[in-house]
PDB file of C-alpha atoms in Angstrom:
ATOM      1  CA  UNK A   1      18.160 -16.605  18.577  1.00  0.00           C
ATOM      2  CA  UNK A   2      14.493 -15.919  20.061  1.00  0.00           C
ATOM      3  CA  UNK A   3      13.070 -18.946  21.252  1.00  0.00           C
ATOM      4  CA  UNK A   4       9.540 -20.148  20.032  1.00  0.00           C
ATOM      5  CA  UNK A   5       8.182 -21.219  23.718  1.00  0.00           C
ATOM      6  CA  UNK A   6       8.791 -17.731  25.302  1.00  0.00           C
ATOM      7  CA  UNK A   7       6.546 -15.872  22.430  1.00  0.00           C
ATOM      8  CA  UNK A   8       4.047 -18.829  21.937  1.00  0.00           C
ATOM      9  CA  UNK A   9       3.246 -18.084  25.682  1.00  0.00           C
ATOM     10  CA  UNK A  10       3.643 -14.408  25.287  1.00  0.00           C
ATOM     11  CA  UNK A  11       1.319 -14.399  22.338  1.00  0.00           C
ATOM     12  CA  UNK A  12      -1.472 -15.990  24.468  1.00  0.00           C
ATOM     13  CA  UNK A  13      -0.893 -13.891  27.365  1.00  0.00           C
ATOM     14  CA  UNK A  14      -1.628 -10.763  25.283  1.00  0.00           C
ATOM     15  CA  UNK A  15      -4.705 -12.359  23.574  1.00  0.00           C
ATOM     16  CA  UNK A  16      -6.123 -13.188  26.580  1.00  0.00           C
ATOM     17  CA  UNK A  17      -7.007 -17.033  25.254  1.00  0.00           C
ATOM     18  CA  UNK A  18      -5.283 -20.101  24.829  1.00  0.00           C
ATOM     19  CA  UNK A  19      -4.964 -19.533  21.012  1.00  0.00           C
ATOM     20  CA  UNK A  20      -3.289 -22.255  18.980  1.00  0.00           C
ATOM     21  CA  UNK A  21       0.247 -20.777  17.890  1.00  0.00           C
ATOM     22  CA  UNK A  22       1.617 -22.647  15.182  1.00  0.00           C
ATOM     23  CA  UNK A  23       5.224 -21.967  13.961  1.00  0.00           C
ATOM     24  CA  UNK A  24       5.564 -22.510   9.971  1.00  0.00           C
ATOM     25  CA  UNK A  25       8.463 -23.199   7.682  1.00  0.00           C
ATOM     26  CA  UNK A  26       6.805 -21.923   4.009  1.00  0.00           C
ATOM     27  CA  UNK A  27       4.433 -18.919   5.678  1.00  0.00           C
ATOM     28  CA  UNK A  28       5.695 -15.236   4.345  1.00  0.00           C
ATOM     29  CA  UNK A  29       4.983 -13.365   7.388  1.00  0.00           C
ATOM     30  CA  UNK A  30       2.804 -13.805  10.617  1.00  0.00           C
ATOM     31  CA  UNK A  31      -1.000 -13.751  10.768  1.00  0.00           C
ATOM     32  CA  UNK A  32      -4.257 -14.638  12.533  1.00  0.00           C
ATOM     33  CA  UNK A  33      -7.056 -16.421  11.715  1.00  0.00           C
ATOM     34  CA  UNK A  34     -10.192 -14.717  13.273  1.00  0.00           C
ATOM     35  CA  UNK A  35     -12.171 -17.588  12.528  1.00  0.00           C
ATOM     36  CA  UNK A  36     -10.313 -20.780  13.762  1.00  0.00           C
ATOM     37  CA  UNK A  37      -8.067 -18.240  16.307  1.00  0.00           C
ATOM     38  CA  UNK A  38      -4.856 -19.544  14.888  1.00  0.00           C
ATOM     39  CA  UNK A  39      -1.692 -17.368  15.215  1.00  0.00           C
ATOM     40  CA  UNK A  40       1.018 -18.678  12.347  1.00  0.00           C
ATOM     41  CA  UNK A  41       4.474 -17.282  13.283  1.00  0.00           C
ATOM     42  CA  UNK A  42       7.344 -17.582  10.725  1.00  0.00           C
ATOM     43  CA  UNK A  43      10.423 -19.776  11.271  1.00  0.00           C
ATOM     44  CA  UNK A  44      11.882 -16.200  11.714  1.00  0.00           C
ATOM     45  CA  UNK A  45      15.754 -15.373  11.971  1.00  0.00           C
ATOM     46  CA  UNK A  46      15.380 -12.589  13.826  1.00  0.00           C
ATOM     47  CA  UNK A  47      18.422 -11.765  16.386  1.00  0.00           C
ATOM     48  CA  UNK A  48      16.512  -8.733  17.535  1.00  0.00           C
ATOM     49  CA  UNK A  49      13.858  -9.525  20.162  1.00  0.00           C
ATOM     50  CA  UNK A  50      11.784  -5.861  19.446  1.00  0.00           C
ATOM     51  CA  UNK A  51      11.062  -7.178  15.559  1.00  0.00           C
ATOM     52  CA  UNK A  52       9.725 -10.255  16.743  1.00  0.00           C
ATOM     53  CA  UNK A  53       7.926  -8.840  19.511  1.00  0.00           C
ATOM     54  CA  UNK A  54       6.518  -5.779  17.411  1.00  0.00           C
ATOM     55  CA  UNK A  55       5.234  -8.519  14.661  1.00  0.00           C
ATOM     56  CA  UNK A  56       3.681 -11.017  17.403  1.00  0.00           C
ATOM     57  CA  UNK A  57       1.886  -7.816  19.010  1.00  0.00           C
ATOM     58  CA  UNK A  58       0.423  -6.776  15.618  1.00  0.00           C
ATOM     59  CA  UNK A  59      -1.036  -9.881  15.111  1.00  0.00           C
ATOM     60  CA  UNK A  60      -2.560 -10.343  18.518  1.00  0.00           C
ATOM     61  CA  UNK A  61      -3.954  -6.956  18.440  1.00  0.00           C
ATOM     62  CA  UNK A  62      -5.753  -8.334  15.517  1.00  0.00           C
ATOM     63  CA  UNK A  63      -6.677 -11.377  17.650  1.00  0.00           C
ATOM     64  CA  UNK A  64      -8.329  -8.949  20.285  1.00  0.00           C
ATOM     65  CA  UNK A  65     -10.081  -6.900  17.824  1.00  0.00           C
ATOM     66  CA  UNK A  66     -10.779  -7.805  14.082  1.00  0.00           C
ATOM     67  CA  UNK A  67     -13.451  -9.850  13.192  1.00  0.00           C
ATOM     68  CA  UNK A  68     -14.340 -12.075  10.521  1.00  0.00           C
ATOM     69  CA  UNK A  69     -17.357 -11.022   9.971  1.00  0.00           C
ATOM     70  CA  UNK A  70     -16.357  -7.389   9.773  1.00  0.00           C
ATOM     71  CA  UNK A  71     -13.866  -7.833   6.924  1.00  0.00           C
ATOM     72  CA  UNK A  72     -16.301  -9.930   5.171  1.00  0.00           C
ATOM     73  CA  UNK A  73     -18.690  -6.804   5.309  1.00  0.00           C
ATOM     74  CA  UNK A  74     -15.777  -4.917   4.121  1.00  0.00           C
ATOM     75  CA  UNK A  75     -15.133  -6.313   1.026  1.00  0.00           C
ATOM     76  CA  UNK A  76     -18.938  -7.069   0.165  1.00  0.00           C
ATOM     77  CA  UNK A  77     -19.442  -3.139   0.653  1.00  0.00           C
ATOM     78  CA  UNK A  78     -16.562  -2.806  -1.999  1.00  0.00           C
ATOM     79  CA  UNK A  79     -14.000  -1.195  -0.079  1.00  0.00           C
ATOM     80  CA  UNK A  80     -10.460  -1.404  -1.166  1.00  0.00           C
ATOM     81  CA  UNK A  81      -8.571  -4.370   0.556  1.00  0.00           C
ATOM     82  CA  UNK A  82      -5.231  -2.837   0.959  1.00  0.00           C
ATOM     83  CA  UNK A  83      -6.441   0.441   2.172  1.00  0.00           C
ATOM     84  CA  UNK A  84      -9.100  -1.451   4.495  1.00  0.00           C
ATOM     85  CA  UNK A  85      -5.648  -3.135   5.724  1.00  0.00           C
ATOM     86  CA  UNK A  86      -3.761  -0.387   6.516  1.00  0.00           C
ATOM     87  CA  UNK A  87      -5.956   1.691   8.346  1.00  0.00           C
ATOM     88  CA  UNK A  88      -7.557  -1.692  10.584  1.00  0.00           C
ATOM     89  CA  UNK A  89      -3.260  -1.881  11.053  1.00  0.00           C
ATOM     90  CA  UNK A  90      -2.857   1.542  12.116  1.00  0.00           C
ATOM     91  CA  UNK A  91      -6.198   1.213  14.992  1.00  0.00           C
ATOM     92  CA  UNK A  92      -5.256  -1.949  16.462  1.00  0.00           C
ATOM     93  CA  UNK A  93      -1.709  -1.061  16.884  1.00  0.00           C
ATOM     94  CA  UNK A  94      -2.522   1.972  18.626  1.00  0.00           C
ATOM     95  CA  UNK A  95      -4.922   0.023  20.809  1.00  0.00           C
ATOM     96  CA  UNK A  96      -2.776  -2.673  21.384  1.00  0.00           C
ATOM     97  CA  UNK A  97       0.572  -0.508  23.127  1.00  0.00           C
ATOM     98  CA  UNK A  98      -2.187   1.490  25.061  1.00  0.00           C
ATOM     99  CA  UNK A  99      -3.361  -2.134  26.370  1.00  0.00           C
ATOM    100  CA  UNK A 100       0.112  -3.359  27.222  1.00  0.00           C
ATOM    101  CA  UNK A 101       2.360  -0.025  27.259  1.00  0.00           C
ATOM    102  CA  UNK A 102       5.697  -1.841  27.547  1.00  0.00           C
ATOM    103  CA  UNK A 103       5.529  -3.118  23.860  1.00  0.00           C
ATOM    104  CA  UNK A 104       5.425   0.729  22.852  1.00  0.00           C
ATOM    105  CA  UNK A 105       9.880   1.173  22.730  1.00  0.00           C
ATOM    106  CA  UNK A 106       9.593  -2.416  21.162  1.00  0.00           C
ATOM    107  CA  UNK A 107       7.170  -1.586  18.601  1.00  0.00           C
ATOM    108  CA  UNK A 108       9.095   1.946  18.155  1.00  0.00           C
ATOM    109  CA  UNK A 109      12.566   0.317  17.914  1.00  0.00           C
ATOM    110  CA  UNK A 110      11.356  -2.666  15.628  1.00  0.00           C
ATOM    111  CA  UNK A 111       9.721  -0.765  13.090  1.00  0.00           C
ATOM    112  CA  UNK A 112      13.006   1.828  12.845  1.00  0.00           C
ATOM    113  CA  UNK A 113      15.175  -1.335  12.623  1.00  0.00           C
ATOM    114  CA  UNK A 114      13.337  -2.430   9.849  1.00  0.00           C
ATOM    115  CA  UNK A 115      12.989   1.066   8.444  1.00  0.00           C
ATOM    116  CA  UNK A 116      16.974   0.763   8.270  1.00  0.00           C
ATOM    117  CA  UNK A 117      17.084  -2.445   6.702  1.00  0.00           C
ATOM    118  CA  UNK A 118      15.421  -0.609   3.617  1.00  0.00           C
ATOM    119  CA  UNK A 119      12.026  -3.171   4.533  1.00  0.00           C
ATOM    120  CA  UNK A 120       8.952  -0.716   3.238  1.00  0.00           C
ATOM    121  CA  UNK A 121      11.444   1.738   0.901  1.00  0.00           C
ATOM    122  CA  UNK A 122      14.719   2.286  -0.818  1.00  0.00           C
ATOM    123  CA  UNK A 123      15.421   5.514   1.442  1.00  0.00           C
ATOM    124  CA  UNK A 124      18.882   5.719  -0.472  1.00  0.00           C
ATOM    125  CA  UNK A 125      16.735   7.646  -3.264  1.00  0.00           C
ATOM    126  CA  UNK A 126      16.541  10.912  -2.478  1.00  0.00           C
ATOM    127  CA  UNK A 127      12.964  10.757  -4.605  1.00  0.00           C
ATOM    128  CA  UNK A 128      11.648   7.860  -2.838  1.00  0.00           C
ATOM    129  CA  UNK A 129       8.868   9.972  -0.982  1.00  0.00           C
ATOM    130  CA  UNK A 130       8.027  12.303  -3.553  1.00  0.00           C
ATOM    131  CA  UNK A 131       6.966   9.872  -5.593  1.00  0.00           C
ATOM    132  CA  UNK A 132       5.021   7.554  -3.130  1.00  0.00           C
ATOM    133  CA  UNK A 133       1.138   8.041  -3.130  1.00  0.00           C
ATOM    134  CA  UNK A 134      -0.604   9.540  -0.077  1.00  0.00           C
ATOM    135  CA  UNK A 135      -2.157   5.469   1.030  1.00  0.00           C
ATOM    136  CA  UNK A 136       1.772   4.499   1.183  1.00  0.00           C
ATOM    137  CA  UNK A 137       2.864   7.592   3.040  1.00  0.00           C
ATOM    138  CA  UNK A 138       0.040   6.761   5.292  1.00  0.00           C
ATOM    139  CA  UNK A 139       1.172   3.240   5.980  1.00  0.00           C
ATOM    140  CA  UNK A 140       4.944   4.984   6.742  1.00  0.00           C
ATOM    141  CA  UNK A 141       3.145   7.215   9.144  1.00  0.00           C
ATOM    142  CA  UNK A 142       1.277   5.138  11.431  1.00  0.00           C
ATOM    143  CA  UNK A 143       3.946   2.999  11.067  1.00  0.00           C
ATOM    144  CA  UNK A 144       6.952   5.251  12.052  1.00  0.00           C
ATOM    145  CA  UNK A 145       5.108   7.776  14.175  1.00  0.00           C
ATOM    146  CA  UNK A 146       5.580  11.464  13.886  1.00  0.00           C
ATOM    147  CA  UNK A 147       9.797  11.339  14.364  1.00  0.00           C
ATOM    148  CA  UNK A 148      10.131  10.036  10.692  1.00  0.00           C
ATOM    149  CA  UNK A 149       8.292  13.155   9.136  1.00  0.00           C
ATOM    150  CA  UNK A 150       6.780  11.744   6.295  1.00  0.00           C
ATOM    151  CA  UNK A 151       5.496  14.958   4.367  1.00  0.00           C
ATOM    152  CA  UNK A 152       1.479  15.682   4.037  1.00  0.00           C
ATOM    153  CA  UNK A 153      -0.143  18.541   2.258  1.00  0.00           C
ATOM    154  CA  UNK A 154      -2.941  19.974   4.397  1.00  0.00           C
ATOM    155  CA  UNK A 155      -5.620  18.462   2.057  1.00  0.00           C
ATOM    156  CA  UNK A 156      -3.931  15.244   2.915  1.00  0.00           C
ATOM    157  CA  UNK A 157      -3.245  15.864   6.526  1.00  0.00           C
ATOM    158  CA  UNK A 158      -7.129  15.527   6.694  1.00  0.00           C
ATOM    159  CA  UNK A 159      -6.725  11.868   5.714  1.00  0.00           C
ATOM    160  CA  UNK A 160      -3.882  10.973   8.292  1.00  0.00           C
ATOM    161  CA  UNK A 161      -6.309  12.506  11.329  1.00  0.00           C
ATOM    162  CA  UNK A 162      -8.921  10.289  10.085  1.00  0.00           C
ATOM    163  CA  UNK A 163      -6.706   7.456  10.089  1.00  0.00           C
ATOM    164  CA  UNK A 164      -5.335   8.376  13.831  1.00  0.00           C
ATOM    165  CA  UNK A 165      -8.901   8.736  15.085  1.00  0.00           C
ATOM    166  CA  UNK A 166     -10.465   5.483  13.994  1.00  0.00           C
ATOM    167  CA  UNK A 167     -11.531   3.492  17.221  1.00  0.00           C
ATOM    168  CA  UNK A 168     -14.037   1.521  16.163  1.00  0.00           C
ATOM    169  CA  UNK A 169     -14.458  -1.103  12.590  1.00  0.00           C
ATOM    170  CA  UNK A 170     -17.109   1.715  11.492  1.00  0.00           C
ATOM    171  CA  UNK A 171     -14.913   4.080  11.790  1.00  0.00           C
ATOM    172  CA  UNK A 172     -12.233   2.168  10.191  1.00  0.00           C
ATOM    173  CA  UNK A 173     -14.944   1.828   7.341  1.00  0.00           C
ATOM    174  CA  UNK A 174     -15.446   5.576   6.862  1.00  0.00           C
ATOM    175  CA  UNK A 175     -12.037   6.570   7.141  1.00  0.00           C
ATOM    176  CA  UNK A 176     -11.374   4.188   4.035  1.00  0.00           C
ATOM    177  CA  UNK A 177     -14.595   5.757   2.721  1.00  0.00           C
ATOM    178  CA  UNK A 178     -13.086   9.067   2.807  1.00  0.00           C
ATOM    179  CA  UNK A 179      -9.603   7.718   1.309  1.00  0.00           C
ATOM    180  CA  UNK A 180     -11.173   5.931  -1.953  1.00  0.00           C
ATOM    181  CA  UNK A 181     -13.094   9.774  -2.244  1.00  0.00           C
ATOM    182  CA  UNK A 182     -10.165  11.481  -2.588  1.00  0.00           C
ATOM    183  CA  UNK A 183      -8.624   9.275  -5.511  1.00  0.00           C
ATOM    184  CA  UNK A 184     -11.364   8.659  -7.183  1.00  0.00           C
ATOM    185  CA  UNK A 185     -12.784  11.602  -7.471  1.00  0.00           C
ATOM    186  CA  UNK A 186     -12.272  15.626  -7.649  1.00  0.00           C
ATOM    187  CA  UNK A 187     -11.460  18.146  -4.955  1.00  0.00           C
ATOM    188  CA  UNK A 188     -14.157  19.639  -4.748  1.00  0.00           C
ATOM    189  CA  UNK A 189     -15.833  16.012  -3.683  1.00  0.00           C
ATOM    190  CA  UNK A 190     -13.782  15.660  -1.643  1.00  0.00           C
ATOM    191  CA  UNK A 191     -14.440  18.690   0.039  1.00  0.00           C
ATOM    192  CA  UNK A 192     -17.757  17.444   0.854  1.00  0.00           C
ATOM    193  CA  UNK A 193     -16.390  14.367   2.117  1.00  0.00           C
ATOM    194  CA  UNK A 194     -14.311  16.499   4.715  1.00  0.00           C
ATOM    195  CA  UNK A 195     -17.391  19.082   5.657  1.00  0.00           C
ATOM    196  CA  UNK A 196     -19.246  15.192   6.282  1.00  0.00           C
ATOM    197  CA  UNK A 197     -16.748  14.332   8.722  1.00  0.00           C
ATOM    198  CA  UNK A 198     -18.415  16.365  11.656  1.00  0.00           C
ATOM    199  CA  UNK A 199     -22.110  14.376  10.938  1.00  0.00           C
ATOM    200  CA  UNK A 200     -20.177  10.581  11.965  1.00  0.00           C
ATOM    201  CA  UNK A 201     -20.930   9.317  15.201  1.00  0.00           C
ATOM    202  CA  UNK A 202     -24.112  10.800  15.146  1.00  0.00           C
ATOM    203  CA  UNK A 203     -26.050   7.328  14.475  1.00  0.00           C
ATOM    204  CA  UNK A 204     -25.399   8.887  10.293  1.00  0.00           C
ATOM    205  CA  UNK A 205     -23.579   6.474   7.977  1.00  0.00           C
ATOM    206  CA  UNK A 206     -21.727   7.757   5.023  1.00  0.00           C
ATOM    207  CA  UNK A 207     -22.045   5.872   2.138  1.00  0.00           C
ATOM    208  CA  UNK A 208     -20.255   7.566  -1.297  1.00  0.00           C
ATOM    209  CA  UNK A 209     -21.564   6.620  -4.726  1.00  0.00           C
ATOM    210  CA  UNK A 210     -20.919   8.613  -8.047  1.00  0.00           C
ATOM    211  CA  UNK A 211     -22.905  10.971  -6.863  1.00  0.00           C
ATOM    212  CA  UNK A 212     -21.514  12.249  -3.754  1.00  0.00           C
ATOM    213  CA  UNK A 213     -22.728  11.026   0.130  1.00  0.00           C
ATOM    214  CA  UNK A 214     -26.380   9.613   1.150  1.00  0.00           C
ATOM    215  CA  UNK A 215     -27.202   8.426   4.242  1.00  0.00           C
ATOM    216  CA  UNK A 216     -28.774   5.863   6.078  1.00  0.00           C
ATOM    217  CA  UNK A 217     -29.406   5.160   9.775  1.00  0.00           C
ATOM    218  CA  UNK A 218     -27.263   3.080  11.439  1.00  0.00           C
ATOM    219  CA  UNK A 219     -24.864   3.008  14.646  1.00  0.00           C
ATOM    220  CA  UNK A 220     -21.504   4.245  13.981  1.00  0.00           C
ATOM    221  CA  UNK A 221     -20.420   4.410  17.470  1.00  0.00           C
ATOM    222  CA  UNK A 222     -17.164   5.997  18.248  1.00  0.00           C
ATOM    223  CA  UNK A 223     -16.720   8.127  15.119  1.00  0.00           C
ATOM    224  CA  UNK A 224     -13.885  10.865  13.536  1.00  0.00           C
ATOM    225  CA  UNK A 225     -13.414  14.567  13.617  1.00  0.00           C
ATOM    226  CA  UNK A 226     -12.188  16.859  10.981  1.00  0.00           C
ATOM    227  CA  UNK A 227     -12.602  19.689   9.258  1.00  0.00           C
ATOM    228  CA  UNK A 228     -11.407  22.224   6.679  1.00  0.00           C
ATOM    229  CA  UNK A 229      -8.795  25.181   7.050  1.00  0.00           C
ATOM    230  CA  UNK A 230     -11.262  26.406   4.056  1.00  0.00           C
ATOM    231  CA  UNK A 231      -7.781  28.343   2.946  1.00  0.00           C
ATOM    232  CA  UNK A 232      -7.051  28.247  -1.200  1.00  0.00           C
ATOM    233  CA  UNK A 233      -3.873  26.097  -1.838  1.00  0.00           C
ATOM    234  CA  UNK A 234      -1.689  25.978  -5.008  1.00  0.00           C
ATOM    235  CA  UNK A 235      -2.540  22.686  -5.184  1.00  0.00           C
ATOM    236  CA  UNK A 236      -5.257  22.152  -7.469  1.00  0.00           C
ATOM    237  CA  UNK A 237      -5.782  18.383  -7.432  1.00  0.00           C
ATOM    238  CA  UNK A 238      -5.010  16.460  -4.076  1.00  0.00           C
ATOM    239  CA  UNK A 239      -1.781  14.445  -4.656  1.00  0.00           C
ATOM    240  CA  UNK A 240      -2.512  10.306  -5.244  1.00  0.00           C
ATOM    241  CA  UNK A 241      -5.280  11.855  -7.686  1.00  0.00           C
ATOM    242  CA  UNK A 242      -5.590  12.284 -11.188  1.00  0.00           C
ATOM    243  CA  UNK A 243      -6.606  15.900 -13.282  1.00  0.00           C
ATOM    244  CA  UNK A 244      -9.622  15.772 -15.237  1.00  0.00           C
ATOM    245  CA  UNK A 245      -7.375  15.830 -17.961  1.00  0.00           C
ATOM    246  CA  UNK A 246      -5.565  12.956 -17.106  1.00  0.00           C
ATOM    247  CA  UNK A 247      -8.750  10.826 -16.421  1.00  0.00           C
ATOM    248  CA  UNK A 248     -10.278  11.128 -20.426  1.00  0.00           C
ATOM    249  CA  UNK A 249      -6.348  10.824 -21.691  1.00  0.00           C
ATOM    250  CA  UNK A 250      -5.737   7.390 -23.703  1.00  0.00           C
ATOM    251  CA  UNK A 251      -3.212   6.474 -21.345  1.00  0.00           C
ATOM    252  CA  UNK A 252      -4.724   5.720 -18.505  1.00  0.00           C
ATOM    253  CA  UNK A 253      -8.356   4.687 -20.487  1.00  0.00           C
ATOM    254  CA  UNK A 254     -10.614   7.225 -17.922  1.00  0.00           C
ATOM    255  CA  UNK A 255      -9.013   5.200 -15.021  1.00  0.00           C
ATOM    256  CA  UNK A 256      -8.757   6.990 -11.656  1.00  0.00           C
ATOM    257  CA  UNK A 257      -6.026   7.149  -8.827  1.00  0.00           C
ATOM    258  CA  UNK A 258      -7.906   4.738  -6.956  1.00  0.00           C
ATOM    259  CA  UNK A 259      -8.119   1.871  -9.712  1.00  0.00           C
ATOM    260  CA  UNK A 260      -4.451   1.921 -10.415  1.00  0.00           C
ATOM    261  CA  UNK A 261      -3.491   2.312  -6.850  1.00  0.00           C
ATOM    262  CA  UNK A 262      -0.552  -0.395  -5.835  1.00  0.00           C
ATOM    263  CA  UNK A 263       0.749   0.000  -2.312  1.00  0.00           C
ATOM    264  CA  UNK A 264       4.300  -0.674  -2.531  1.00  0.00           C
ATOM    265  CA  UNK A 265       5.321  -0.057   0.782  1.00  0.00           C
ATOM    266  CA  UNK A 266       3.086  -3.095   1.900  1.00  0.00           C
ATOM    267  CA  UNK A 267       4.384  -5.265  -0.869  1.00  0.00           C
ATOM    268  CA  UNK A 268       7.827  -4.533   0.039  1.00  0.00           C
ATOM    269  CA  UNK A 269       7.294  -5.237   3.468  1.00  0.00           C
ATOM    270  CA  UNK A 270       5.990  -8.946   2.841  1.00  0.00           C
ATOM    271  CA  UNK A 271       8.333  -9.681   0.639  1.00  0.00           C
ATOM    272  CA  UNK A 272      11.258  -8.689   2.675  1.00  0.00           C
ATOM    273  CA  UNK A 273       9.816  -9.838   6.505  1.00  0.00           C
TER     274      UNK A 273
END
C-alpha cells in the first residue's frame, strides 16, 4: 500500500512550497485549492504507485500553474466549465512531465492502467468511440497520447492541435473559444474560426458572439497555430454538431451541440477514481 508521508513530501517537492496536504476519507478524487494552496488526496487504495503518482502530479501541476483568478475570468466570460477543464488538464500536464521528466512512464503507465480498468469508457463496446463527441475524444487524447489512436476527422484534428499548443491561460481561453464555435455553430463559422487562428498571439483577442469574431486589444502572449487543408470533405457538418435541420426540429427545441454537451468520459472518471 502507498504510504501517505512519501507523496505528502513528494507533492511539495514538485510544487515548490510547503503546501498543506491533507488526506480525506469522504473526498471523490484529488484536488487543489488555488486560493488557500491546499492539496486534498483521497484515502486511495491504490496498489500501483504510477496511479497515485500520475493523480498527485496532475494536481500539483495545477498548483504551479492555475490561478484563481483566471478560472474566475473563465466562467464570468461564459466559457464552458468542462471544456475549460479539459483543455487547462491537457496544458498543465504537458508542462508538468517536461518540468520533472521522470513522472512521464508514470503518467503513461497510470493512465493505461486505468484505461484497462474501463475508468473513462466501456472499451468492451465495439461502438464506444463512434458514438463519443469530439470534447470526450479530446479528453481520451491528451489523456492517452497518440498510441491509443483515438480517431479525428481533419476538421476535428484542427481542434486537438489547438488543444496540444495551448501554453499559456489565454491560450487555454481561445482554444475553448474555438471548441464552443464548432458546436454551436455551422461549418462554415467555423471555418472562420480556423482562418482566425493565425491572427492569436499577435496582441488580437478573439472573442465569438452570434455573429462571428471581433476583436479587441489585449496581450495574448504565447498563442496557437493552425490552419485549413481548404480540401472539400464528405462531411458536411463537423461531428459533436448538429444540421440545420436538426437545430429547428421539436426534439431538441433549436438547442445546439454545445448546450446539450455532457462529457462522459470525465464523469466516468470521477466516479470510478
Amino acid at each position: 500500500m502507498v504510504k501517505n508521508n512519501s507523496k505528502d513530501q513528494l507533492a511539495k517537492l514538485m510544487a515548490s512550497e510547503d503546501i498543506t496536504v491533507r488526506h480525506s476519507t469522504t473526498a471523490k478524487t484529488a484536488s487543489f485549492d488555488v486560493k488557500g494552496r491546499v492539496l486534498t488526496l483521497p484515502n486511495w487504495q491504490f496498489e500501483n504507485t504510477d496511479i497515485v503518482d500520475l493523480l498527485i502530479g496532475h494536481e500539483v501541476g495545477h498548483a504551479l500553474w492555475t490561478r484563481e483568478e483566471d478560472w474566475a475570468h473563465a466562467l464570468e466570460s461564459g466559457l464552458h466549465k468542462d471544456i475549460t477543464n479539459i483543455v487547462e488538464d491537457a496544458r498543465i500536464e504537458r508542462k508538468i512531465k517536461a518540468k520533472y521528466p521522470g513522472l512521464v512512464k508514470c503518467m503513461v503507465n497510470g493512465y493505461r492502467i486505468l484505461e484497462g480498468k474501463k475508468f473513462f469508457y466501456d472499451w468492451d463496446d465495439p461502438e464506444a468511440l463512434e458514438r463519443m463527441n469530439v470534447v470526450d475524444r479530446i479528453n481520451l487524447h491528451a489523456k492517452l497520447g497518440p498510441l491509443a489512436a483515438i480517431p479525428f476527422s481533419s476538421e476535428e484534428q484542427v481542434l486537438v492541435d489547438a488543444v496540444e499548443n495551448t501554453t499559456t491561460w489565454e491560450s487555454v481561453e481561445d482554444c475553448v473559444r474555438l471548441i464552443m464555435n464548432w458546436l454551436e455553430t455551422s461549418e462554415e463559422a467555423f471555418e472562420q474560426a480556423v482562418a482566425n487562428l493565425d491572427d492569436m498571439g499577435d496582441g488580437t483577442y478573439i472573442d465569438w458572439n452570434d455573429e462571428g469574431p471581433e476583436e479587441d486589444e489585449g496581450d495574448m502572449g504565447d498563442g496557437m497555430d493552425g490552419e485549413s487543408d481548404g480540401e472539400e470533405t464528405e462531411e458536411t457538418e463537423p461531428s459533436g454538431s448538429l444540421s440545420a435541420d436538426d437545430k429547428d426540429s421539436d426534439d431538441v427545441e433549436g438547442q445546439t451541440a454545445l448546450d446539450m454537451l455532457n462529457v462522459e468520459t470525465q464523469e466516468r472518471f470521477d466516479e470510478m477514481i
